[in-house]
């Protein structure tokens, strides 16, 4: 109000009061009396409302007690001879009308009369709002004219009155809500006649089941981020990144990978996180909500995640076996074993290296071909059981235990990696490995195959298309900005791979140096023997001092020989080339379980470093398997109704995980057979890539175009608009263009190039030849390729099935909730989910 107008009003009031013949103190006293009168009236009315509410609550509780007594009477009454003669069934007596039960009619009438009086009191109290508004106006006009002490007392009384009014309004709201309930309770005995008691008990159990199936939330954001990071730290993706760096241009590959990571990986990771967090359903149900046409994507990702979890857990089995053998000195892969009752070494091991022999013959007991079957290896089956028990122990209490375990397990590998990094920098040959690390090949920037492999590695490293990202994020609060979460997970994953790659190059530089030195020493011993036998001239006698740097000294001497003698020497010695030895590192499990293990045996204190290395592999394998199993268990329990029909299943949180773990243990026995390693390579190197790319393409289409599809002019997609409403701020404009244009184009290009590459490439595997004790390259049989194609069609089948179903029933391609808010999980509010601390007894994850 303008200042001049307030001054005029004040003068008019002062003039009217002066005409009334009142002095200033008299006017102040009059205003105080009126204020106290109004406050007393307000407090009295609030007290009446509170008293009415208390009476209603008391009558309601008494009525519930009487209804419960009637129900107990119904259960306790048994048929006797007297009731049979009178023709009255005992249940009819228990479920009789209210007038047949003593005292029920009187109490019902009393309840109705009490409710009538209560409605009168409530109608009378509704006039408080008008009184309060007039009182506020008068208080605002008087406030400037009261003294300081009087104004403070007035504020205290007003606050007290407002508190009473809030409490009374809450009581009024409860009374109005329970008004109809009380009437229904008065007719409860009549309902016993119409509805049998078992059905009522079933309804109670159903409501209990819905309460038990409430979706919990993470205790804090740190546990959620660490779980996502742990899931992305898969061992297979770490060593695959190192191999790609080594054979695809060095730092040039890193530049390509970073571009693909931020242009494709982060937007798609944000897409999956946002979809699960916003819709609050598992990886199966979320895509049905977004678009029914793409509803089969969830089932495809579920099956791919299931198969991936099977063969990835076998790596944990191998790690546990090696870890159990590490508590020996010397470690068993450092020397060849002796024959039984003999002092000679095993001839099969003597023809190869001890580490290679231990891997194929003692650990895998590998067959020579994939066609050769055999029963599961008993020593691996024991550790397979231990591995599944460890995973089950970490997950048995759902998010509560998983989050706490991740707080310990995820940071632990970084301390071990830093220890290996510092130790590897002090090894001989580390400088040679570091040179290969910093190598840059410009030609790789123009190689389409390198770009394709970098894109596929981004998808694998972040774990996209498998479902755990969606399932884990569905337990996060919807108001959380998951774009920052996606950036954090992607950057931590990149940092982890860079750390592992750095110390891997240094360690393998040491490995190649030691192998080359031993090769040079062995060649020198061979030449000495040949010269002594007279097969070579004395000029072919190598220098005696090869201890300092055998490779450098031997190669310098060999290059200084005359050309005829050099040709004679080359006929008896093998080539010892440091560069070629470094590039002999092969992709797959043999990278970690052969080359790395052999390197650990060369380092002083090999037992300690071997134990530390296998602890690193075990922790990485377990935390990634925890994420994968969350992507299996959460959709399994949320989708399949067999785990929701019985409350006993849901009350016992151990039952569903134990069933799934037991089934996966039985399936894993297939991969512990002597030929199991060849099937793992078939799945991991050739099969897995196509289902993942197809799944991610359809997910991108569902969010970018199907969910509230827009024209090119009316971007952004409606999904981003929904996220902006929840977050309170709009998403970045770059994300909408990446989702709608760049990501679909890059994904389709990856699919086409990968499909062409697989069709032109011969499908081969590295097998163990026991006759020559060497690794040989074999081609997969035709039936193995047919099995791979059949498995691919099986996991893809739900996608065309849903497509045909929607086409036949003329279901719209766009989201069924277009123009409406997204419906989240039915047993949990969208904006205020329960934290896991409050529902840890009910959760069954």
Tab-separated table of C-alpha atoms in Angstrom, residues 12-388:
chain	number	residue	atom	x	y	z
A	12	UNK	CA	-9.206	9.088	9.562
A	13	UNK	CA	-9.090	6.460	12.332
A	14	UNK	CA	-7.533	8.924	14.715
A	15	UNK	CA	-10.221	11.497	13.870
A	16	UNK	CA	-13.071	9.018	14.379
A	17	UNK	CA	-11.657	7.876	17.694
A	18	UNK	CA	-11.097	11.439	18.890
A	19	UNK	CA	-14.702	12.242	18.091
A	20	UNK	CA	-15.734	9.355	20.273
A	21	UNK	CA	-14.072	11.167	23.173
A	22	UNK	CA	-11.388	8.583	23.930
A	23	UNK	CA	-7.841	9.388	24.896
A	24	UNK	CA	-4.767	7.513	23.568
A	25	UNK	CA	-4.330	5.183	26.612
A	26	UNK	CA	-8.057	4.427	26.577
A	27	UNK	CA	-7.894	3.532	22.862
A	28	UNK	CA	-4.891	1.205	23.485
A	29	UNK	CA	-6.700	-0.545	26.335
A	30	UNK	CA	-9.800	-0.972	24.200
A	31	UNK	CA	-7.804	-2.563	21.428
A	32	UNK	CA	-6.082	-4.926	23.886
A	33	UNK	CA	-9.412	-6.043	25.323
A	34	UNK	CA	-10.814	-6.729	21.861
A	35	UNK	CA	-7.704	-8.692	20.914
A	36	UNK	CA	-7.874	-10.828	24.040
A	37	UNK	CA	-11.579	-11.455	23.416
A	38	UNK	CA	-10.940	-12.699	19.904
A	39	UNK	CA	-8.048	-14.911	21.033
A	40	UNK	CA	-10.176	-16.452	23.776
A	41	UNK	CA	-12.964	-17.158	21.293
A	42	UNK	CA	-10.513	-18.770	18.887
A	43	UNK	CA	-8.940	-20.999	21.547
A	44	UNK	CA	-12.392	-22.052	22.762
A	45	UNK	CA	-13.511	-23.048	19.275
A	46	UNK	CA	-10.278	-24.965	18.664
A	47	UNK	CA	-10.755	-26.781	21.936
A	48	UNK	CA	-14.297	-27.771	20.918
A	49	UNK	CA	-13.035	-29.164	17.611
A	50	UNK	CA	-10.252	-31.098	19.323
A	51	UNK	CA	-12.729	-32.503	21.862
A	52	UNK	CA	-15.097	-33.601	19.077
A	53	UNK	CA	-12.297	-35.358	17.271
A	54	UNK	CA	-11.275	-37.182	20.466
A	55	UNK	CA	-14.827	-38.391	20.995
A	56	UNK	CA	-15.035	-39.704	17.438
A	57	UNK	CA	-11.729	-41.521	17.753
A	58	UNK	CA	-12.833	-43.105	21.015
A	59	UNK	CA	-16.141	-44.297	19.533
A	60	UNK	CA	-14.314	-45.616	16.488
A	61	UNK	CA	-11.897	-47.661	18.580
A	62	UNK	CA	-14.750	-49.115	20.644
A	63	UNK	CA	-16.632	-50.004	17.484
A	64	UNK	CA	-13.571	-51.803	16.074
A	65	UNK	CA	-13.233	-53.792	19.286
A	66	UNK	CA	-16.856	-54.914	19.110
A	67	UNK	CA	-16.548	-55.910	15.439
A	68	UNK	CA	-13.402	-57.898	16.258
A	69	UNK	CA	-15.243	-59.627	19.102
A	70	UNK	CA	-18.055	-60.524	16.703
A	71	UNK	CA	-15.561	-62.036	14.285
A	72	UNK	CA	-13.911	-64.043	17.041
A	73	UNK	CA	-17.334	-65.239	18.113
A	74	UNK	CA	-17.995	-66.406	14.567
A	75	UNK	CA	-14.756	-68.403	14.510
A	76	UNK	CA	-15.284	-69.901	17.977
A	77	UNK	CA	-18.899	-71.045	17.541
A	78	UNK	CA	-19.082	-74.747	16.603
A	79	UNK	CA	-22.148	-76.664	15.473
A	80	UNK	CA	-23.889	-78.518	18.295
A	81	UNK	CA	-26.987	-80.670	18.565
A	82	UNK	CA	-29.248	-77.937	19.863
A	83	UNK	CA	-28.491	-75.524	17.033
A	84	UNK	CA	-28.999	-78.300	14.500
A	85	UNK	CA	-32.458	-79.091	15.867
A	86	UNK	CA	-33.455	-75.443	15.707
A	87	UNK	CA	-32.373	-75.346	12.021
A	88	UNK	CA	-29.884	-72.546	12.616
A	89	UNK	CA	-26.323	-72.898	11.265
A	90	UNK	CA	-23.560	-71.689	13.630
A	91	UNK	CA	-22.120	-69.348	11.000
A	92	UNK	CA	-25.553	-67.791	10.595
A	93	UNK	CA	-25.639	-67.121	14.299
A	94	UNK	CA	-22.180	-65.604	14.219
A	95	UNK	CA	-23.001	-63.519	11.171
A	96	UNK	CA	-26.464	-62.437	12.267
A	97	UNK	CA	-27.881	-58.952	11.955
A	98	UNK	CA	-26.800	-56.306	14.438
A	99	UNK	CA	-30.048	-56.441	16.322
A	100	UNK	CA	-29.408	-60.103	17.163
A	101	UNK	CA	-26.129	-59.155	18.858
A	102	UNK	CA	-26.694	-57.601	22.268
A	103	UNK	CA	-25.772	-54.010	22.525
A	104	UNK	CA	-24.805	-53.508	18.885
A	105	UNK	CA	-27.897	-51.494	17.887
A	106	UNK	CA	-27.542	-49.183	20.841
A	107	UNK	CA	-23.884	-48.525	20.114
A	108	UNK	CA	-24.611	-47.915	16.422
A	109	UNK	CA	-27.285	-45.370	17.293
A	110	UNK	CA	-24.924	-43.709	19.738
A	111	UNK	CA	-22.229	-43.533	17.057
A	112	UNK	CA	-24.651	-41.976	14.574
A	113	UNK	CA	-25.808	-39.364	17.085
A	114	UNK	CA	-22.199	-38.586	17.962
A	115	UNK	CA	-21.399	-38.117	14.307
A	116	UNK	CA	-24.374	-35.770	13.964
A	117	UNK	CA	-23.141	-33.653	16.862
A	118	UNK	CA	-19.660	-33.729	15.417
A	119	UNK	CA	-20.880	-32.419	12.046
A	120	UNK	CA	-22.598	-29.551	13.877
A	121	UNK	CA	-19.408	-28.691	15.707
A	122	UNK	CA	-17.397	-28.844	12.483
A	123	UNK	CA	-19.875	-26.558	10.669
A	124	UNK	CA	-19.642	-24.155	13.569
A	125	UNK	CA	-15.832	-24.226	13.441
A	126	UNK	CA	-15.745	-23.476	9.715
A	127	UNK	CA	-16.547	-19.846	10.548
A	128	UNK	CA	-13.063	-19.580	12.063
A	129	UNK	CA	-11.518	-18.755	8.706
A	130	UNK	CA	-13.615	-15.582	8.361
A	131	UNK	CA	-12.848	-14.577	11.951
A	132	UNK	CA	-9.155	-15.236	11.392
A	133	UNK	CA	-9.061	-13.111	8.239
A	134	UNK	CA	-10.799	-10.170	9.973
A	135	UNK	CA	-8.549	-10.633	12.974
A	136	UNK	CA	-5.394	-10.561	10.830
A	137	UNK	CA	-6.521	-7.319	9.201
A	138	UNK	CA	-7.254	-5.642	12.495
A	139	UNK	CA	-3.967	-6.907	13.956
A	140	UNK	CA	-2.012	-5.513	11.026
A	141	UNK	CA	-3.619	-2.081	11.565
A	142	UNK	CA	-2.999	-2.035	15.304
A	143	UNK	CA	0.501	-3.445	15.318
A	144	UNK	CA	2.314	-0.166	14.691
A	145	UNK	CA	0.541	1.608	17.574
A	146	UNK	CA	1.291	-0.929	20.315
A	147	UNK	CA	4.323	-0.817	22.523
A	148	UNK	CA	7.239	-3.252	22.031
A	149	UNK	CA	6.302	-5.469	24.947
A	150	UNK	CA	2.693	-5.661	23.903
A	151	UNK	CA	3.641	-6.559	20.301
A	152	UNK	CA	5.888	-9.397	21.463
A	153	UNK	CA	3.148	-10.828	23.661
A	154	UNK	CA	0.704	-10.525	20.803
A	155	UNK	CA	3.044	-12.448	18.442
A	156	UNK	CA	3.446	-15.243	20.962
A	157	UNK	CA	-0.328	-15.567	21.401
A	158	UNK	CA	-0.899	-15.539	17.641
A	159	UNK	CA	1.700	-18.262	17.080
A	160	UNK	CA	0.154	-20.360	19.792
A	161	UNK	CA	-3.308	-19.919	18.308
A	162	UNK	CA	-2.077	-20.822	14.846
A	163	UNK	CA	-0.482	-23.995	16.205
A	164	UNK	CA	-3.781	-24.932	17.834
A	165	UNK	CA	-5.591	-24.230	14.593
A	166	UNK	CA	-3.225	-26.409	12.548
A	167	UNK	CA	-3.668	-29.269	14.971
A	168	UNK	CA	-7.425	-28.837	14.964
A	169	UNK	CA	-7.590	-28.679	11.146
A	170	UNK	CA	-5.624	-31.925	10.984
A	171	UNK	CA	-8.087	-33.482	13.403
A	172	UNK	CA	-10.957	-32.149	11.309
A	173	UNK	CA	-9.431	-33.710	8.182
A	174	UNK	CA	-9.045	-37.082	9.870
A	175	UNK	CA	-12.563	-36.921	11.213
A	176	UNK	CA	-13.989	-36.147	7.775
A	177	UNK	CA	-12.000	-39.038	6.262
A	178	UNK	CA	-13.142	-41.500	8.902
A	179	UNK	CA	-16.777	-40.383	8.804
A	180	UNK	CA	-17.712	-42.882	6.102
A	181	UNK	CA	-15.459	-45.508	7.633
A	182	UNK	CA	-17.385	-45.369	10.884
A	183	UNK	CA	-20.662	-45.900	9.063
A	184	UNK	CA	-19.202	-48.900	7.278
A	185	UNK	CA	-17.937	-50.327	10.536
A	186	UNK	CA	-21.434	-50.136	12.007
A	187	UNK	CA	-22.593	-52.409	9.190
A	188	UNK	CA	-19.680	-54.824	9.562
A	189	UNK	CA	-21.833	-57.605	10.982
A	190	UNK	CA	-24.166	-57.399	7.982
A	191	UNK	CA	-21.157	-57.763	5.664
A	192	UNK	CA	-20.319	-61.048	7.381
A	193	UNK	CA	-23.457	-62.539	5.875
A	194	UNK	CA	-22.769	-61.331	2.358
A	195	UNK	CA	-18.951	-61.917	2.214
A	196	UNK	CA	-17.355	-64.990	3.766
A	197	UNK	CA	-14.428	-64.531	6.092
A	198	UNK	CA	-11.797	-66.371	3.979
A	199	UNK	CA	-12.167	-63.843	1.181
A	200	UNK	CA	-11.592	-61.031	3.635
A	201	UNK	CA	-8.481	-62.749	4.906
A	202	UNK	CA	-7.275	-63.146	1.313
A	203	UNK	CA	-7.764	-59.429	0.699
A	204	UNK	CA	-5.704	-58.663	3.777
A	205	UNK	CA	-2.931	-60.945	2.557
A	206	UNK	CA	-2.997	-59.276	-0.852
A	207	UNK	CA	-2.621	-55.847	0.722
A	208	UNK	CA	0.208	-57.201	2.834
A	209	UNK	CA	1.898	-58.540	-0.281
A	210	UNK	CA	1.659	-55.146	-1.958
A	211	UNK	CA	3.240	-53.511	1.069
A	212	UNK	CA	6.054	-56.034	1.132
A	213	UNK	CA	6.815	-55.423	-2.515
A	214	UNK	CA	7.517	-51.744	-1.966
A	215	UNK	CA	10.545	-50.638	-3.981
A	216	UNK	CA	13.302	-49.440	-1.660
A	217	UNK	CA	15.814	-46.720	-2.407
A	218	UNK	CA	19.539	-46.397	-1.901
A	219	UNK	CA	20.581	-45.142	1.514
A	220	UNK	CA	22.719	-42.446	-0.090
A	221	UNK	CA	24.004	-41.415	-3.476
A	222	UNK	CA	27.563	-42.579	-2.809
A	223	UNK	CA	26.478	-46.208	-2.539
A	224	UNK	CA	24.548	-45.910	-5.789
A	225	UNK	CA	27.470	-44.346	-7.676
A	226	UNK	CA	29.917	-46.932	-6.321
A	227	UNK	CA	27.620	-49.770	-7.394
A	228	UNK	CA	27.391	-48.373	-10.913
A	229	UNK	CA	31.176	-47.919	-10.999
A	230	UNK	CA	31.750	-51.451	-9.693
A	231	UNK	CA	29.469	-52.893	-12.342
A	232	UNK	CA	31.435	-51.131	-15.083
A	233	UNK	CA	34.803	-52.470	-13.821
A	234	UNK	CA	34.597	-55.830	-15.575
A	235	UNK	CA	37.876	-57.719	-15.939
A	236	UNK	CA	37.209	-58.637	-19.550
A	237	UNK	CA	36.704	-54.994	-20.578
A	238	UNK	CA	39.899	-53.946	-18.779
A	239	UNK	CA	42.196	-56.362	-20.599
A	240	UNK	CA	40.322	-55.832	-23.870
A	241	UNK	CA	41.017	-52.085	-23.592
A	242	UNK	CA	44.743	-52.821	-23.131
A	243	UNK	CA	44.844	-55.107	-26.197
A	244	UNK	CA	43.047	-52.519	-28.328
A	245	UNK	CA	45.477	-49.824	-27.195
A	246	UNK	CA	48.427	-52.078	-28.027
A	247	UNK	CA	47.327	-53.156	-31.511
A	248	UNK	CA	45.265	-50.157	-32.704
A	249	UNK	CA	47.513	-47.130	-32.658
A	250	UNK	CA	48.354	-46.474	-28.995
A	251	UNK	CA	47.368	-42.950	-27.979
A	252	UNK	CA	45.499	-42.542	-31.282
A	253	UNK	CA	43.092	-45.202	-30.064
A	254	UNK	CA	42.720	-43.285	-26.777
A	255	UNK	CA	41.689	-40.130	-28.654
A	256	UNK	CA	39.105	-42.081	-30.635
A	257	UNK	CA	37.840	-43.795	-27.504
A	258	UNK	CA	37.380	-40.501	-25.625
A	259	UNK	CA	35.438	-39.026	-28.537
A	260	UNK	CA	33.146	-42.052	-28.690
A	261	UNK	CA	32.790	-42.023	-24.912
A	262	UNK	CA	31.504	-38.455	-24.652
A	263	UNK	CA	29.513	-38.371	-27.890
A	264	UNK	CA	27.859	-41.790	-27.578
A	265	UNK	CA	28.693	-43.497	-24.275
A	266	UNK	CA	27.737	-40.766	-21.802
A	267	UNK	CA	24.432	-39.835	-23.548
A	268	UNK	CA	23.375	-43.489	-23.717
A	269	UNK	CA	24.404	-44.109	-20.111
A	270	UNK	CA	22.400	-41.043	-19.109
A	271	UNK	CA	19.476	-42.405	-21.149
A	272	UNK	CA	19.399	-45.713	-19.284
A	273	UNK	CA	19.868	-44.059	-15.894
A	274	UNK	CA	17.117	-41.521	-16.585
A	275	UNK	CA	14.709	-44.176	-17.865
A	276	UNK	CA	15.097	-46.370	-14.796
A	277	UNK	CA	15.156	-43.485	-12.325
A	278	UNK	CA	12.139	-41.688	-13.825
A	279	UNK	CA	9.843	-44.661	-14.469
A	280	UNK	CA	11.061	-46.637	-11.435
A	281	UNK	CA	10.795	-50.056	-12.981
A	282	UNK	CA	13.274	-52.764	-13.860
A	283	UNK	CA	14.927	-53.250	-17.231
A	284	UNK	CA	11.966	-55.355	-18.424
A	285	UNK	CA	9.077	-53.085	-17.437
A	286	UNK	CA	10.592	-49.697	-18.242
A	287	UNK	CA	10.531	-50.162	-22.027
A	288	UNK	CA	6.921	-51.368	-21.974
A	289	UNK	CA	5.932	-48.054	-20.388
A	290	UNK	CA	7.912	-46.006	-22.888
A	291	UNK	CA	6.618	-47.863	-25.958
A	292	UNK	CA	4.740	-51.148	-26.180
A	293	UNK	CA	6.268	-51.823	-29.603
A	294	UNK	CA	9.725	-52.050	-28.040
A	295	UNK	CA	8.571	-53.965	-24.947
A	296	UNK	CA	10.565	-57.032	-25.988
A	297	UNK	CA	13.855	-55.166	-25.521
A	298	UNK	CA	13.648	-55.735	-21.778
A	299	UNK	CA	13.412	-59.507	-22.159
A	300	UNK	CA	16.276	-59.508	-24.657
A	301	UNK	CA	18.548	-57.543	-22.336
A	302	UNK	CA	17.548	-59.824	-19.459
A	303	UNK	CA	18.579	-62.976	-21.337
A	304	UNK	CA	21.825	-61.408	-22.582
A	305	UNK	CA	22.638	-60.304	-19.032
A	306	UNK	CA	21.915	-63.823	-17.772
A	307	UNK	CA	24.279	-65.443	-20.288
A	308	UNK	CA	26.947	-62.813	-19.681
A	309	UNK	CA	26.779	-63.403	-15.940
A	310	UNK	CA	27.279	-67.132	-16.479
A	311	UNK	CA	30.584	-66.947	-18.298
A	312	UNK	CA	31.924	-63.894	-16.439
A	313	UNK	CA	31.605	-65.692	-13.121
A	314	UNK	CA	33.829	-68.475	-14.466
A	315	UNK	CA	36.670	-65.921	-14.436
A	316	UNK	CA	36.110	-65.602	-10.691
A	317	UNK	CA	36.373	-69.381	-10.438
A	318	UNK	CA	39.758	-69.378	-12.178
A	319	UNK	CA	40.895	-66.520	-9.930
A	320	UNK	CA	39.922	-68.388	-6.770
A	321	UNK	CA	41.778	-71.492	-7.972
A	322	UNK	CA	44.948	-69.503	-8.659
A	323	UNK	CA	44.595	-67.649	-5.361
A	324	UNK	CA	44.427	-70.928	-3.469
A	325	UNK	CA	47.608	-72.097	-5.215
A	326	UNK	CA	49.477	-68.850	-4.495
A	327	UNK	CA	50.187	-69.693	-0.849
A	328	UNK	CA	53.189	-71.808	-1.828
A	329	UNK	CA	56.843	-71.092	-2.325
A	330	UNK	CA	57.754	-71.297	-5.052
A	331	UNK	CA	54.438	-70.774	-6.805
A	332	UNK	CA	53.447	-73.841	-8.874
A	333	UNK	CA	53.545	-71.991	-12.230
A	334	UNK	CA	57.155	-70.982	-11.725
A	335	UNK	CA	58.616	-74.466	-12.377
A	336	UNK	CA	57.449	-77.608	-14.152
A	337	UNK	CA	56.110	-80.373	-11.907
A	338	UNK	CA	58.042	-83.593	-11.415
A	339	UNK	CA	56.753	-86.935	-12.602
A	340	UNK	CA	55.378	-89.265	-9.964
A	341	UNK	CA	58.134	-91.386	-8.385
A	342	UNK	CA	60.731	-89.713	-10.574
A	343	UNK	CA	63.141	-86.788	-10.565
A	344	UNK	CA	62.372	-85.819	-14.140
A	345	UNK	CA	60.062	-83.024	-15.177
A	346	UNK	CA	56.782	-83.665	-16.932
A	347	UNK	CA	57.732	-83.902	-20.648
A	348	UNK	CA	54.586	-82.025	-21.687
A	349	UNK	CA	55.617	-79.090	-19.462
A	350	UNK	CA	59.250	-79.318	-20.585
A	351	UNK	CA	58.183	-78.579	-24.162
A	352	UNK	CA	56.490	-75.313	-23.149
A	353	UNK	CA	56.543	-72.739	-20.347
A	354	UNK	CA	55.451	-73.628	-16.774
A	355	UNK	CA	52.796	-70.904	-16.728
A	356	UNK	CA	51.211	-72.101	-19.988
A	357	UNK	CA	51.268	-75.701	-18.798
A	358	UNK	CA	49.676	-74.790	-15.457
A	359	UNK	CA	46.924	-72.824	-17.220
A	360	UNK	CA	45.841	-75.421	-19.763
A	361	UNK	CA	46.689	-78.738	-18.093
A	362	UNK	CA	46.314	-78.164	-14.352
A	363	UNK	CA	43.663	-75.444	-14.181
A	364	UNK	CA	41.396	-75.957	-17.188
A	365	UNK	CA	42.388	-79.546	-17.994
A	366	UNK	CA	41.613	-78.314	-21.488
A	367	UNK	CA	40.741	-80.658	-24.317
A	368	UNK	CA	42.438	-80.445	-27.688
A	369	UNK	CA	39.228	-79.496	-29.526
A	370	UNK	CA	35.844	-78.015	-28.791
A	371	UNK	CA	34.247	-81.265	-29.981
A	372	UNK	CA	35.854	-83.164	-27.118
A	373	UNK	CA	33.479	-83.212	-24.207
A	374	UNK	CA	34.074	-84.434	-20.708
A	375	UNK	CA	32.611	-83.973	-17.253
A	376	UNK	CA	33.056	-80.723	-15.288
A	377	UNK	CA	36.413	-80.346	-13.593
A	378	UNK	CA	35.947	-81.151	-9.904
A	379	UNK	CA	38.561	-78.693	-8.638
A	380	UNK	CA	36.815	-75.863	-10.491
A	381	UNK	CA	33.347	-76.941	-9.343
A	382	UNK	CA	34.336	-76.438	-5.720
A	383	UNK	CA	35.466	-72.867	-6.376
A	384	UNK	CA	32.396	-72.281	-8.531
A	385	UNK	CA	30.264	-72.992	-5.472
A	386	UNK	CA	32.438	-70.687	-3.357
A	387	UNK	CA	32.087	-67.894	-5.912
A	388	UNK	CA	28.295	-68.061	-5.983
